[in-house]
Coordinates of C-alpha atoms in Angstrom, one line a residue:
M61 CA -50.5 30.1 -20.2
G62 CA -48.9 27.6 -22.6
R63 CA -45.3 26.5 -22.3
L64 CA -42.9 28.6 -24.4
K65 CA -41.1 26.8 -27.2
K66 CA -37.4 27.1 -27.3
K67 CA -35.9 28.7 -30.4
F68 CA -34.5 26.4 -33.1
S69 CA -35.9 23.3 -31.3
E70 CA -38.0 22.0 -34.2
G71 CA -38.3 22.3 -38.0
A72 CA -35.5 22.6 -40.4
S73 CA -33.0 24.0 -37.9
K74 CA -33.3 20.7 -35.9
T75 CA -33.5 18.4 -38.9
Y76 CA -30.3 19.8 -40.5
T77 CA -26.9 20.7 -38.9
T78 CA -23.9 22.5 -40.4
R79 CA -20.5 20.9 -40.8
N80 CA -18.9 23.2 -38.2
R81 CA -21.5 22.1 -35.6
A82 CA -20.9 18.5 -36.5
L83 CA -17.1 18.9 -36.0
K84 CA -17.6 20.4 -32.6
K85 CA -20.0 17.7 -31.6
L86 CA -17.8 14.8 -32.7
Q87 CA -14.5 16.6 -31.5
V88 CA -12.6 15.6 -34.7
N89 CA -10.8 17.5 -37.3
L90 CA -12.0 18.0 -40.9
A91 CA -9.9 15.2 -42.4
D92 CA -11.1 12.6 -39.9
F93 CA -14.7 13.8 -40.3
R94 CA -14.5 13.5 -44.1
R95 CA -13.0 10.0 -43.7
L96 CA -15.8 8.9 -41.3
C97 CA -18.5 10.2 -43.7
I98 CA -17.0 8.3 -46.6
L99 CA -16.7 5.0 -44.7
K100 CA -20.2 5.3 -43.2
G101 CA -21.9 6.4 -46.4
I102 CA -23.0 9.8 -45.1
Y103 CA -23.2 12.6 -47.6
P104 CA -24.1 16.3 -47.5
V105 CA -27.7 17.3 -48.2
E106 CA -29.4 20.3 -49.6
P107 CA -32.3 21.7 -47.5
R108 CA -35.3 23.3 -49.0
S109 CA -34.6 26.5 -47.2
R110 CA -31.0 27.2 -46.4
K111 CA -31.9 30.2 -44.3
R112 CA -34.3 28.2 -42.0
A113 CA -31.8 25.3 -41.7
N114 CA -29.0 27.7 -40.8
R115 CA -31.0 29.4 -38.1
G116 CA -31.6 32.6 -40.1
S117 CA -28.1 33.0 -41.5
T118 CA -27.5 33.1 -45.3
E119 CA -23.9 32.1 -45.1
L120 CA -22.8 29.4 -47.5
T121 CA -22.1 26.2 -45.7
T122 CA -22.5 22.4 -45.9
F123 CA -25.5 20.7 -44.3
Y124 CA -25.9 17.2 -42.9
Y125 CA -28.8 15.4 -41.3
T126 CA -28.7 15.7 -37.5
K127 CA -29.5 12.0 -37.2
D128 CA -26.5 11.0 -39.3
I129 CA -24.2 13.0 -37.0
Q130 CA -25.8 11.4 -34.0
L131 CA -25.1 8.0 -35.6
L132 CA -21.4 8.9 -35.9
Q133 CA -21.1 9.6 -32.2
S134 CA -21.3 5.9 -31.4
E135 CA -18.9 4.9 -34.1
P136 CA -15.9 2.9 -32.7
L137 CA -13.6 4.2 -35.5
I138 CA -13.4 7.6 -33.8
N139 CA -11.5 6.0 -30.9
K140 CA -9.3 4.1 -33.3
F141 CA -8.4 7.4 -35.1
R142 CA -7.5 9.0 -31.8
E143 CA -5.4 6.0 -30.8
H144 CA -3.5 6.3 -34.1
K145 CA -2.8 10.0 -33.5
I146 CA -1.4 9.2 -30.1
F147 CA 0.7 6.5 -31.6
L148 CA 2.1 8.9 -34.2
R149 CA 2.9 11.5 -31.6
R150 CA 4.7 8.9 -29.4
L151 CA 6.6 7.5 -32.3
K152 CA 7.7 11.0 -33.4
N153 CA 9.0 11.8 -29.8
A154 CA 10.9 8.5 -29.7
L155 CA 12.5 9.1 -33.0
G156 CA 13.3 12.7 -32.0
K157 CA 15.1 11.4 -28.9
Q158 CA 16.8 8.7 -31.0
D159 CA 15.3 6.0 -28.8
I160 CA 15.3 3.2 -31.4
T161 CA 14.2 0.5 -28.9
R162 CA 11.1 2.3 -27.9
A163 CA 10.4 3.2 -31.5
K164 CA 10.5 -0.5 -32.6
T165 CA 8.3 -1.4 -29.7
L166 CA 5.7 1.2 -30.7
E167 CA 5.9 0.1 -34.3
D168 CA 5.3 -3.5 -33.3
N169 CA 2.2 -2.4 -31.3
R170 CA 0.8 -0.2 -34.0
P171 CA -3.0 0.2 -33.5
Q172 CA -5.0 -1.7 -36.2
Y173 CA -8.7 -1.5 -37.2
T174 CA -11.0 -3.2 -39.6
L175 CA -14.0 -2.2 -41.6
D176 CA -15.9 -5.5 -41.4
H177 CA -18.7 -4.1 -39.2
L178 CA -19.3 -1.2 -41.6
V179 CA -19.9 -3.7 -44.5
I180 CA -22.4 -5.6 -42.5
E181 CA -24.0 -2.4 -41.3
R182 CA -24.4 -0.8 -44.7
Y183 CA -25.4 -4.0 -46.5
P184 CA -27.6 -6.2 -44.4
T185 CA -28.3 -8.6 -47.3
F186 CA -26.0 -9.9 -50.0
V187 CA -28.3 -8.6 -52.8
E188 CA -27.8 -5.1 -51.5
A189 CA -24.1 -5.5 -51.7
L190 CA -24.3 -6.7 -55.3
R191 CA -26.4 -3.7 -56.2
D192 CA -23.7 -1.3 -54.9
L193 CA -20.8 -3.2 -56.4
D194 CA -20.4 -1.1 -59.6
D195 CA -18.4 1.7 -58.0
A196 CA -16.3 -0.7 -56.0
L197 CA -15.3 -2.7 -59.0
C198 CA -14.4 0.5 -61.0
M199 CA -12.2 1.8 -58.3
V200 CA -10.4 -1.5 -57.6
F201 CA -9.8 -2.2 -61.3
L202 CA -8.5 1.4 -61.7
F203 CA -5.9 1.0 -58.9
A204 CA -5.0 -2.5 -60.2
T205 CA -3.6 -1.0 -63.4
M206 CA -1.8 2.0 -61.8
P207 CA 2.0 2.1 -61.4
V208 CA 3.6 2.1 -58.0
V209 CA 4.3 5.8 -57.1
G210 CA 4.8 7.7 -54.0
S211 CA 1.1 8.5 -53.5
V212 CA 0.0 4.9 -54.0
D213 CA 1.4 2.0 -51.9
G214 CA 2.6 -1.1 -53.7
K215 CA 0.8 -3.4 -51.3
I216 CA -2.5 -1.8 -52.1
I217 CA -2.0 -2.2 -55.8
E218 CA -1.1 -5.9 -55.3
E219 CA -4.3 -6.4 -53.2
C220 CA -6.4 -4.7 -55.9
Q221 CA -4.9 -6.9 -58.6
R222 CA -5.7 -10.0 -56.5
L223 CA -9.3 -9.0 -55.8
S224 CA -9.9 -8.1 -59.4
N225 CA -8.5 -11.4 -60.7
E226 CA -10.6 -13.3 -58.2
F227 CA -13.7 -11.6 -59.4
M228 CA -12.9 -12.1 -63.0
H229 CA -12.3 -15.8 -62.3
Y230 CA -15.7 -16.1 -60.8
V231 CA -17.3 -14.5 -63.9
I232 CA -15.4 -17.0 -66.0
Y233 CA -16.5 -19.9 -63.9
S234 CA -20.2 -18.9 -63.8
H235 CA -20.3 -17.7 -67.4
S236 CA -22.2 -14.6 -66.3
L237 CA -20.8 -12.1 -68.8
R238 CA -23.5 -10.4 -70.8
K239 CA -22.2 -7.1 -72.5
V240 CA -18.9 -5.6 -73.5
F241 CA -18.3 -2.1 -75.0
L242 CA -15.0 -0.6 -76.1
S243 CA -15.0 3.1 -75.3
I244 CA -12.4 5.9 -75.1
K245 CA -12.3 5.7 -71.3
G246 CA -11.8 2.0 -71.2
I247 CA -13.7 -1.3 -71.6
Y248 CA -17.2 -1.6 -70.1
Y249 CA -18.3 -5.0 -68.9
Q250 CA -21.7 -6.1 -67.6
A251 CA -22.3 -9.4 -65.8
D252 CA -25.5 -10.9 -64.4
I253 CA -24.7 -12.3 -61.0
Q254 CA -27.6 -13.8 -59.0
G255 CA -30.1 -11.7 -61.1
Q256 CA -28.3 -8.4 -60.5
P257 CA -26.7 -6.6 -63.5
I258 CA -23.3 -5.4 -62.5
T259 CA -21.5 -2.9 -64.7
W260 CA -17.9 -1.8 -64.4
I261 CA -15.1 -0.2 -66.5
V262 CA -11.5 -1.4 -66.8
P263 CA -8.9 1.0 -68.1
Y264 CA -6.6 0.1 -71.0
Q265 CA -3.3 -1.2 -69.9
F266 CA -1.2 1.7 -71.1
N267 CA 1.5 3.7 -69.3
Q268 CA -0.4 5.7 -66.8
R269 CA 0.5 9.3 -66.1
I270 CA -0.5 10.1 -62.5
P271 CA -2.1 13.6 -62.4
K272 CA -0.9 15.9 -59.5
E273 CA -4.3 17.6 -59.0
V274 CA -6.0 14.4 -57.9
D275 CA -6.6 14.0 -54.2
F276 CA -5.4 10.4 -53.6
Q277 CA -6.3 10.7 -49.9
V278 CA -10.0 10.9 -50.6
M279 CA -9.7 8.1 -53.3
G280 CA -7.7 6.0 -50.8
T281 CA -10.5 6.3 -48.3
F282 CA -13.1 5.1 -50.8
L283 CA -10.7 2.3 -51.9
E284 CA -10.2 1.2 -48.3
F285 CA -13.9 0.5 -47.9
Y286 CA -14.3 -1.0 -51.4
R287 CA -11.4 -3.5 -50.9
T288 CA -13.2 -4.8 -47.8
L289 CA -16.5 -4.9 -49.6
L290 CA -15.1 -6.8 -52.6
G291 CA -13.3 -9.2 -50.3
F292 CA -16.6 -10.1 -48.6
V293 CA -18.4 -10.4 -52.0
N294 CA -15.7 -12.6 -53.5
Y295 CA -15.8 -14.9 -50.5
R296 CA -19.6 -15.3 -50.6
L297 CA -19.6 -15.9 -54.4
Y298 CA -16.9 -18.6 -54.1
T299 CA -18.4 -20.4 -51.2
T300 CA -21.9 -20.4 -52.6
S301 CA -20.4 -22.0 -55.8
N302 CA -18.6 -24.7 -53.7
L303 CA -15.2 -23.2 -54.5
S304 CA -12.3 -22.8 -52.1
Y305 CA -11.4 -19.2 -51.2
P306 CA -8.9 -17.6 -51.6
P307 CA -7.7 -19.4 -54.7
K308 CA -4.1 -20.4 -54.7
V309 CA -1.6 -18.6 -56.9
D310 CA 1.0 -20.4 -58.9
K311 CA 4.2 -18.3 -58.4
N312 CA 5.9 -19.7 -61.5
M313 CA 3.0 -18.9 -63.7
Q314 CA 2.7 -15.5 -62.1
D315 CA 6.3 -14.7 -62.7
N316 CA 5.9 -15.8 -66.4
A317 CA 3.0 -13.3 -66.8
A318 CA 0.4 -16.0 -67.2
G319 CA -2.3 -13.5 -66.1
L320 CA -5.6 -15.2 -65.2
G321 CA -4.0 -18.6 -65.6
S322 CA -1.9 -18.2 -62.5
L323 CA -4.8 -18.7 -60.2
R324 CA -5.7 -22.3 -59.3
I325 CA -9.4 -22.6 -58.4
K326 CA -10.3 -25.8 -56.5
S327 CA -13.6 -27.0 -55.1
K328 CA -14.3 -27.5 -51.4
D329 CA -14.5 -31.2 -51.8
F330 CA -10.9 -31.2 -52.9
E331 CA -9.8 -29.5 -49.7
N332 CA -12.0 -31.8 -47.6
L333 CA -10.4 -34.9 -49.1
I334 CA -6.9 -33.5 -48.4
K335 CA -7.8 -32.9 -44.8
N336 CA -9.3 -36.4 -44.5
V337 CA -6.2 -38.0 -46.0
A338 CA -3.9 -35.9 -43.7
A339 CA -6.0 -37.0 -40.7
D340 CA -5.8 -40.7 -41.7
A341 CA -2.0 -40.4 -42.2
D342 CA -1.6 -38.8 -38.7
K343 CA -3.6 -41.6 -37.2
A344 CA -1.6 -44.2 -39.0
I345 CA 1.6 -42.6 -37.7
D346 CA 0.3 -42.6 -34.2
V347 CA -0.6 -46.2 -34.3
D348 CA 2.8 -47.2 -35.8
Q349 CA 4.5 -45.3 -33.0
D350 CA 2.4 -47.0 -30.3
N351 CA 3.2 -50.4 -31.8
E352 CA 6.8 -49.7 -32.6
D353 CA 8.1 -51.3 -29.4
E354 CA 6.0 -54.4 -29.8
T355 CA 6.2 -55.2 -33.5
T356 CA 8.8 -55.4 -36.1
N357 CA 9.3 -53.5 -39.3
E358 CA 7.3 -56.0 -41.3
V359 CA 4.2 -54.8 -43.2
T360 CA 1.1 -56.0 -41.5
P361 CA -2.3 -56.7 -43.2
E362 CA -3.8 -53.7 -41.4
M363 CA -1.2 -51.4 -43.0
K364 CA -1.8 -52.9 -46.4
K365 CA -5.5 -52.2 -46.0
R366 CA -4.8 -48.5 -45.1
M367 CA -2.5 -48.1 -48.0
N368 CA -5.1 -49.4 -50.4
T369 CA -7.7 -46.9 -48.9
L370 CA -5.2 -44.1 -49.2
N371 CA -4.6 -44.9 -52.9
T372 CA -8.4 -44.7 -53.6
K373 CA -8.6 -41.4 -51.9
I374 CA -5.7 -40.0 -53.9
Q375 CA -7.4 -41.0 -57.1
S376 CA -10.6 -39.2 -56.0
I377 CA -8.5 -36.1 -55.2
V378 CA -7.1 -36.1 -58.7
A379 CA -10.6 -36.4 -60.2
A380 CA -11.8 -33.5 -58.1
S381 CA -8.7 -31.3 -58.4
E382 CA -10.2 -29.2 -61.2
P383 CA -13.8 -27.7 -61.0
S384 CA -16.1 -28.9 -63.7
S385 CA -16.1 -26.7 -66.7
E386 CA -19.7 -27.7 -67.4
S387 CA -21.2 -24.9 -65.3
P388 CA -24.3 -22.9 -66.1
S389 CA -23.6 -21.3 -69.4
Y390 CA -24.7 -18.3 -71.4
S391 CA -25.9 -19.4 -74.7
A392 CA -25.9 -16.9 -77.6
V393 CA -28.5 -18.6 -79.7
G394 CA -30.1 -20.3 -76.7
P395 CA -31.3 -23.9 -76.5
S396 CA -34.9 -24.8 -77.1
A397 CA -37.5 -24.7 -74.4
D398 CA -37.7 -28.5 -74.3
A399 CA -34.0 -28.9 -73.7
D400 CA -32.9 -30.6 -70.5
D401 CA -30.7 -28.9 -67.9
D402 CA -27.8 -31.2 -68.7
D403 CA -27.9 -30.0 -72.3
I404 CA -27.7 -26.4 -71.2
M405 CA -24.8 -27.2 -69.0
K406 CA -22.7 -28.5 -71.9
P407 CA -19.9 -26.2 -73.2
E408 CA -21.1 -26.8 -76.8
N409 CA -24.2 -24.7 -76.1
M410 CA -22.1 -21.6 -75.1
L411 CA -21.3 -18.9 -77.5
F412 CA -17.7 -19.9 -78.1
G413 CA -18.0 -23.4 -76.8
K414 CA -16.9 -25.0 -80.1
Q415 CA -14.1 -22.5 -80.9
V416 CA -10.4 -22.5 -80.1
F417 CA -8.8 -19.0 -80.3
F418 CA -5.2 -17.9 -80.6
L419 CA -4.3 -14.3 -79.7
S420 CA -1.5 -12.6 -81.6
R421 CA 1.0 -10.5 -79.7
E422 CA -0.5 -7.1 -80.8
V423 CA -4.1 -7.7 -79.5
P424 CA -5.2 -6.9 -75.9
R425 CA -4.8 -10.3 -74.3
Y426 CA -6.0 -9.2 -70.8
S427 CA -9.4 -8.5 -72.2
L428 CA -9.9 -11.1 -74.9
E429 CA -8.8 -14.0 -72.7
F430 CA -11.3 -12.9 -70.1
V431 CA -14.3 -12.5 -72.5
I432 CA -13.5 -15.7 -74.5
R433 CA -13.2 -17.9 -71.4
A434 CA -16.3 -16.4 -69.9
L435 CA -18.3 -17.6 -72.8
G436 CA -17.0 -21.1 -73.0
G437 CA -14.1 -20.7 -75.5
R438 CA -10.6 -22.0 -75.2
V439 CA -7.8 -19.6 -75.9
G440 CA -4.0 -19.6 -76.4
W441 CA -1.6 -16.8 -76.9
S442 CA 1.9 -15.9 -78.2
S443 CA 4.9 -16.7 -76.0
S444 CA 5.9 -13.0 -76.2
S445 CA 2.6 -12.1 -74.5
G446 CA 3.2 -14.3 -71.5
G447 CA 3.8 -17.9 -70.4
G448 CA 1.3 -20.7 -69.6
S449 CA -0.4 -20.8 -73.0
P450 CA -2.3 -24.1 -73.5
Y451 CA -2.0 -23.9 -77.3
E452 CA 0.9 -23.1 -79.6
E453 CA 0.4 -21.0 -82.8
N454 CA 0.8 -24.1 -85.1
D455 CA -1.7 -26.2 -83.2
S456 CA -4.2 -27.7 -85.6
A457 CA -7.1 -27.4 -83.1
I458 CA -7.1 -23.6 -83.4
T459 CA -10.1 -22.4 -85.5
I460 CA -9.9 -18.6 -85.1
Q461 CA -6.9 -16.4 -84.7
I462 CA -7.3 -12.8 -83.5
A463 CA -4.9 -10.4 -85.2
D464 CA -4.7 -6.7 -85.7
R465 CA -1.9 -6.5 -88.3
P466 CA -2.8 -6.0 -92.0
S467 CA -0.2 -8.5 -93.1
Q468 CA 0.7 -11.8 -91.5
G469 CA 4.0 -13.5 -91.9
H470 CA 2.5 -17.0 -92.1
Q471 CA -1.2 -17.9 -92.4
F472 CA -2.8 -21.3 -91.7
L473 CA -5.5 -22.4 -94.1
N474 CA -7.5 -24.2 -91.4
R475 CA -8.4 -21.1 -89.4
V476 CA -10.0 -17.7 -89.8
Y477 CA -8.1 -14.5 -89.2
V478 CA -10.3 -11.8 -87.7
Q479 CA -9.9 -8.5 -85.8
P480 CA -10.6 -8.2 -82.1
Q481 CA -13.9 -6.3 -82.6
W482 CA -15.5 -9.5 -83.9
V483 CA -15.4 -11.1 -80.5
Y484 CA -17.0 -8.1 -78.7
D485 CA -19.7 -7.7 -81.3
C486 CA -20.6 -11.4 -81.1
I487 CA -21.0 -11.1 -77.4
N488 CA -23.3 -8.1 -77.7
A489 CA -25.3 -9.7 -80.6
R490 CA -25.5 -13.0 -78.7
R491 CA -24.6 -15.0 -81.8
L492 CA -21.6 -15.7 -84.0
L493 CA -21.5 -13.0 -86.6
D494 CA -20.3 -13.3 -90.2
T495 CA -16.5 -12.9 -90.3
D496 CA -16.4 -11.3 -93.7
D497 CA -16.8 -7.8 -92.3
Y498 CA -14.1 -8.4 -89.7
L499 CA -11.3 -9.9 -91.7
V500 CA -7.8 -8.6 -91.1
G501 CA -7.2 -5.4 -93.2
Q502 CA -10.9 -4.8 -93.8
P503 CA -12.6 -1.5 -92.6
L504 CA -14.5 -2.4 -89.5
P505 CA -18.3 -1.7 -89.1
A506 CA -19.5 0.6 -86.3
H507 CA -19.0 -0.7 -82.8
L508 CA -22.4 0.1 -81.2
S509 CA -22.9 0.3 -77.5
P510 CA -25.2 -2.5 -76.1
F511 CA -26.2 -0.2 -73.2
V512 CA -28.2 2.1 -75.4
E513 CA -32.0 1.5 -75.6
Y514 CA -33.8 3.2 -78.5
A515 CA -37.1 4.9 -77.7
E516 CA -39.7 5.9 -80.3
G517 CA -38.5 8.8 -82.4
D518 CA -34.8 8.3 -81.6
Y519 CA -32.2 8.0 -84.4
I520 CA -31.2 4.4 -84.9
P521 CA -27.9 3.8 -86.6
E522 CA -27.8 1.8 -89.8
A523 CA -25.6 -0.9 -88.2
A524 CA -28.2 -1.5 -85.5
I525 CA -30.9 -1.9 -88.2
K526 CA -28.8 -4.4 -90.1
M527 CA -28.0 -6.4 -87.0
A528 CA -31.6 -6.5 -86.0
A529 CA -32.6 -7.7 -89.5
A530 CA -29.9 -10.3 -89.5
A531 CA -31.2 -11.6 -86.1
G532 CA -34.6 -12.1 -87.5
F533 CA -36.3 -9.1 -86.0
E534 CA -39.8 -8.5 -87.3
G535 CA -41.7 -5.2 -87.0
E536 CA -40.9 -1.6 -87.4
V537 CA -37.4 -0.5 -86.9
T538 CA -38.4 2.5 -84.7
N539 CA -39.7 0.0 -82.1
L540 CA -36.3 -1.6 -81.5
Q541 CA -35.9 -2.0 -77.7
P542 CA -38.8 0.3 -76.8
E543 CA -38.4 2.4 -73.8
D544 CA -41.5 4.3 -72.6
R545 CA -39.6 7.1 -71.0
D546 CA -42.4 9.6 -71.2
Q547 CA -44.9 7.3 -69.5
N548 CA -42.5 6.4 -66.7
S549 CA -41.6 10.0 -66.1
D550 CA -45.3 10.9 -66.0
E551 CA -46.0 8.2 -63.5
E552 CA -43.1 9.3 -61.3
E553 CA -44.2 12.9 -61.5
N554 CA -47.8 12.0 -60.6
Q555 CA -46.6 10.1 -57.6
N556 CA -44.5 13.1 -56.6
D557 CA -47.6 15.3 -57.0
E558 CA -49.7 13.1 -54.7
S559 CA -47.0 13.2 -52.0
D560 CA -46.2 16.9 -52.4
D561 CA -49.6 18.4 -52.4
E562 CA -48.7 20.8 -49.6
E563 CA -46.0 22.4 -51.8
D564 CA -48.3 23.1 -54.8
D565 CA -49.1 26.6 -53.6
L566 CA -45.5 27.6 -53.3
E567 CA -44.6 26.2 -56.7
D568 CA -47.6 27.6 -58.5
E569 CA -46.3 31.1 -58.0
S570 CA -43.2 30.4 -60.1
A571 CA -44.9 28.1 -62.6
D572 CA -45.9 31.0 -65.0
E573 CA -42.3 32.3 -65.0
E574 CA -41.0 28.8 -65.8
E575 CA -43.5 28.3 -68.6
E576 CA -42.4 31.6 -70.1
V577 CA -38.8 30.5 -69.9
S578 CA -39.6 27.2 -71.5
D579 CA -41.5 29.0 -74.3
E580 CA -38.5 31.3 -74.8
E581 CA -36.2 28.2 -75.0
E582 CA -38.5 26.6 -77.5
N583 CA -38.6 29.7 -79.7
A584 CA -34.8 29.9 -79.5
A585 CA -34.5 26.3 -80.6
I586 CA -36.9 26.9 -83.5
K587 CA -34.8 30.0 -84.6
A588 CA -31.6 27.9 -84.4
E589 CA -33.2 25.2 -86.6
K590 CA -34.3 27.8 -89.2
Q591 CA -30.8 29.2 -89.2
Y592 CA -29.3 25.7 -89.7
Q593 CA -31.7 25.1 -92.6
Q594 CA -30.6 28.4 -94.2
Q595 CA -27.0 27.4 -93.9
L596 CA -27.7 24.1 -95.7
L597 CA -29.4 26.0 -98.5
A598 CA -26.5 28.4 -98.8
E599 CA -24.1 25.5 -98.9
R600 CA -26.1 23.8 -101.7
A601 CA -26.2 27.1 -103.6
G602 CA -22.4 27.5 -103.4
L603 CA -22.6 30.7 -101.3
T604 CA -21.6 31.8 -97.9
F605 CA -24.2 32.3 -95.3
S606 CA -23.8 36.1 -95.3
E607 CA -24.0 36.2 -99.2
Y608 CA -27.1 34.0 -99.1
Q609 CA -28.8 36.3 -96.6
Q610 CA -28.0 39.4 -98.7
K611 CA -29.3 37.8 -101.8
Y612 CA -32.4 35.9 -100.6
G613 CA -32.9 37.0 -97.1
N614 CA -35.6 35.2 -95.1
K615 CA -38.2 35.5 -97.9
G616 CA -37.5 32.2 -99.7
N617 CA -37.2 30.2 -96.5
A618 CA -40.4 31.8 -95.0
A619 CA -42.3 31.2 -98.2
A620 CA -41.2 27.6 -98.3
G621 CA -42.1 27.2 -94.7
A622 CA -45.6 28.7 -95.2
K623 CA -46.2 26.6 -98.2
N624 CA -45.2 23.4 -96.3
Q625 CA -47.3 24.4 -93.3
K626 CA -50.3 25.1 -95.6
G627 CA -49.9 21.8 -97.3
A628 CA -49.6 20.0 -94.0
T629 CA -52.7 21.7 -92.7
N630 CA -54.7 20.7 -95.8
K631 CA -53.6 17.1 -95.4
R632 CA -54.8 16.9 -91.9
S633 CA -58.3 15.4 -91.5
K634 CA -61.1 16.8 -89.4
A635 CA -60.7 14.1 -86.8
E636 CA -57.1 15.0 -86.2
I637 CA -58.0 18.7 -85.9
D638 CA -60.7 17.9 -83.4
E639 CA -58.4 15.6 -81.4
E640 CA -55.8 18.4 -81.2
E641 CA -58.4 20.8 -80.0
R642 CA -59.6 18.4 -77.3
E643 CA -56.0 17.8 -76.2
R644 CA -55.4 21.6 -76.0
I645 CA -58.6 22.1 -73.9
A646 CA -57.7 19.2 -71.6
I647 CA -54.2 20.6 -71.0
S648 CA -55.7 24.0 -70.2
M649 CA -57.9 22.5 -67.6
L650 CA -54.9 21.0 -65.7
S651 CA -53.2 22.6 -62.8
K652 CA -50.1 24.7 -63.4
K653 CA -47.8 22.0 -62.1
K654 CA -49.3 19.2 -64.2
R655 CA -49.4 21.5 -67.2
K656 CA -45.7 22.1 -66.8
I657 CA -45.1 18.3 -66.8
V658 CA -47.0 17.9 -70.0
N659 CA -45.1 20.7 -71.6
R660 CA -41.8 19.3 -70.5
T661 CA -42.8 15.9 -72.0
K662 CA -43.7 17.5 -75.3
A663 CA -40.4 19.4 -75.3
D664 CA -38.4 16.2 -74.7
A665 CA -40.2 14.5 -77.6
Y666 CA -39.6 17.5 -79.8
K667 CA -35.9 17.6 -78.9
R668 CA -35.5 13.9 -79.6
A669 CA -37.2 14.2 -83.0
K670 CA -35.0 17.3 -83.8
D671 CA -31.8 15.4 -82.8
A672 CA -32.9 12.4 -85.0
N673 CA -33.6 14.7 -88.0
T674 CA -30.2 16.4 -87.5
L675 CA -28.4 13.1 -87.5
K676 CA -30.3 11.9 -90.6
T677 CA -29.5 15.2 -92.4
R678 CA -25.8 14.9 -91.6
K679 CA -25.8 11.3 -92.7
A680 CA -27.4 12.2 -96.1
E681 CA -24.8 15.0 -96.5
I682 CA -21.9 12.6 -95.9
E683 CA -23.3 10.0 -98.3
M684 CA -23.8 12.7 -101.0
A685 CA -20.2 13.9 -100.5
K686 CA -18.9 10.3 -100.9
K687 CA -20.9 9.9 -104.1
K688 CA -19.4 13.1 -105.5
K689 CA -15.9 11.8 -104.7
Q690 CA -16.6 8.6 -106.4
R691 CA -17.9 10.4 -109.5
Q692 CA -14.7 12.5 -109.7

């Protein structure tokens, strides 16, 4: 007789575990468990069958992988959390008994912990840390702009400001900024660091209203890990670029609101030279003290030789005090393929390498200074915006002034006055645009997102078409930045089909029902489109939709549709009809699951074409309304 299997010892009940079982196994409360999961990167999962995973129960609960909970059992942070609870209990008892001496002793010996081992554990390589840096940057930049309130500690905000400024300085030094987009939420940036695109959002620097419904404890746990991660990343980026970390902060410049100019970035060679000079000075002092009893205060030839050597080293320190600005650049137009590396390194080959900007007091200096310096430009600002500006407003070297006021008190003839959007559009276009459309007081063109890629059949704005034509694009406009979404989705679905062949039988049972639902949705979309066309016809006739239905009904629209369909059928060739019939037969020979994929692909293409036609129709209506106003 075979050995009897124990119940719930294999299958989904063993693979998954509930949150209550995990709490009992780890012997922690819910708050500490949630904190551990955030720090370790463990998230809830959804099993295929909740009833099997919950051992026959249908109660709503949260599931985790059993192996993840086993991994948490050996986490040293659990003991640190327990030590912290013991510390709080002892401190509370000491304060309750008014034992101030014991309370001070406990406060001095407060248990501390670090998250360095978690960063190394979750990101074995530096490239993996860069790939997961988007959320960390968004969170750190968010807290860097928040005011100091009761739920947010001031030291945390200062640390977030320091980390964000260090990262922005590296982007400026490496000239790795690629895309910028101004949205309602904030300013989106994208930088290319070591071949990895990193995108983050920075809020506008307005007065923040802290919402009460936000759980800052959960956000603080995420921020605690992200601060450690960003500190590691900044250190690695600076050291690989031969820069000293952390960069020193000029207190006077920081007090004068110099912003990014308050940080002083120096190379490692500079620090090494300082250490060597200090070591030589210490040796000279030791030698002088040893010979003090035997010699007089006269200057010996050996001392003169050391002084000359010290002067040479000081000059080399001055030469290496500032990192070279001729770092790898991002060229908008791009040098030729035969260009040398030294030519690419020159600032003149950058986008703003030959421009000197001046920022008026009404423009966002915190963003413009960053993007201009990241692309090789030099920038100054008004004294009311902060101190430390390298250029005054009346400097003759200034070529472009960024202003956002329709009228200027005094204008210089040797510079161009443009609005801030010109800078961001130049970065996205990777070339210097014509300033006529961005002059102060002029209506601005559309600010398009550089993160949108147009697929075949999508609606392409007129501004994108003009920008592509100005850049020398050749070909059909509908092929701008092609994205073969359908092909990629088909390949992914086919791969999933090969790996999930065992599940086909279970899914085939519900495929017919899903096809019927998709057909119903498609019919509903067609009805909505017909109703929209009737509304347009009623508007052109000067009637309401109900009056148009009472007068014409669906006869005129149906007749026009039948006429158009008949004309379209007559225009089709025999080869097209045969091809359509072969495609229909081929689809009917597929399995139900693959047939559903094909139908979904067709539905997506139909939806994209419908959205594009809707936008084109609305655009035509707006243009027609503008022409009527001009005629009146």
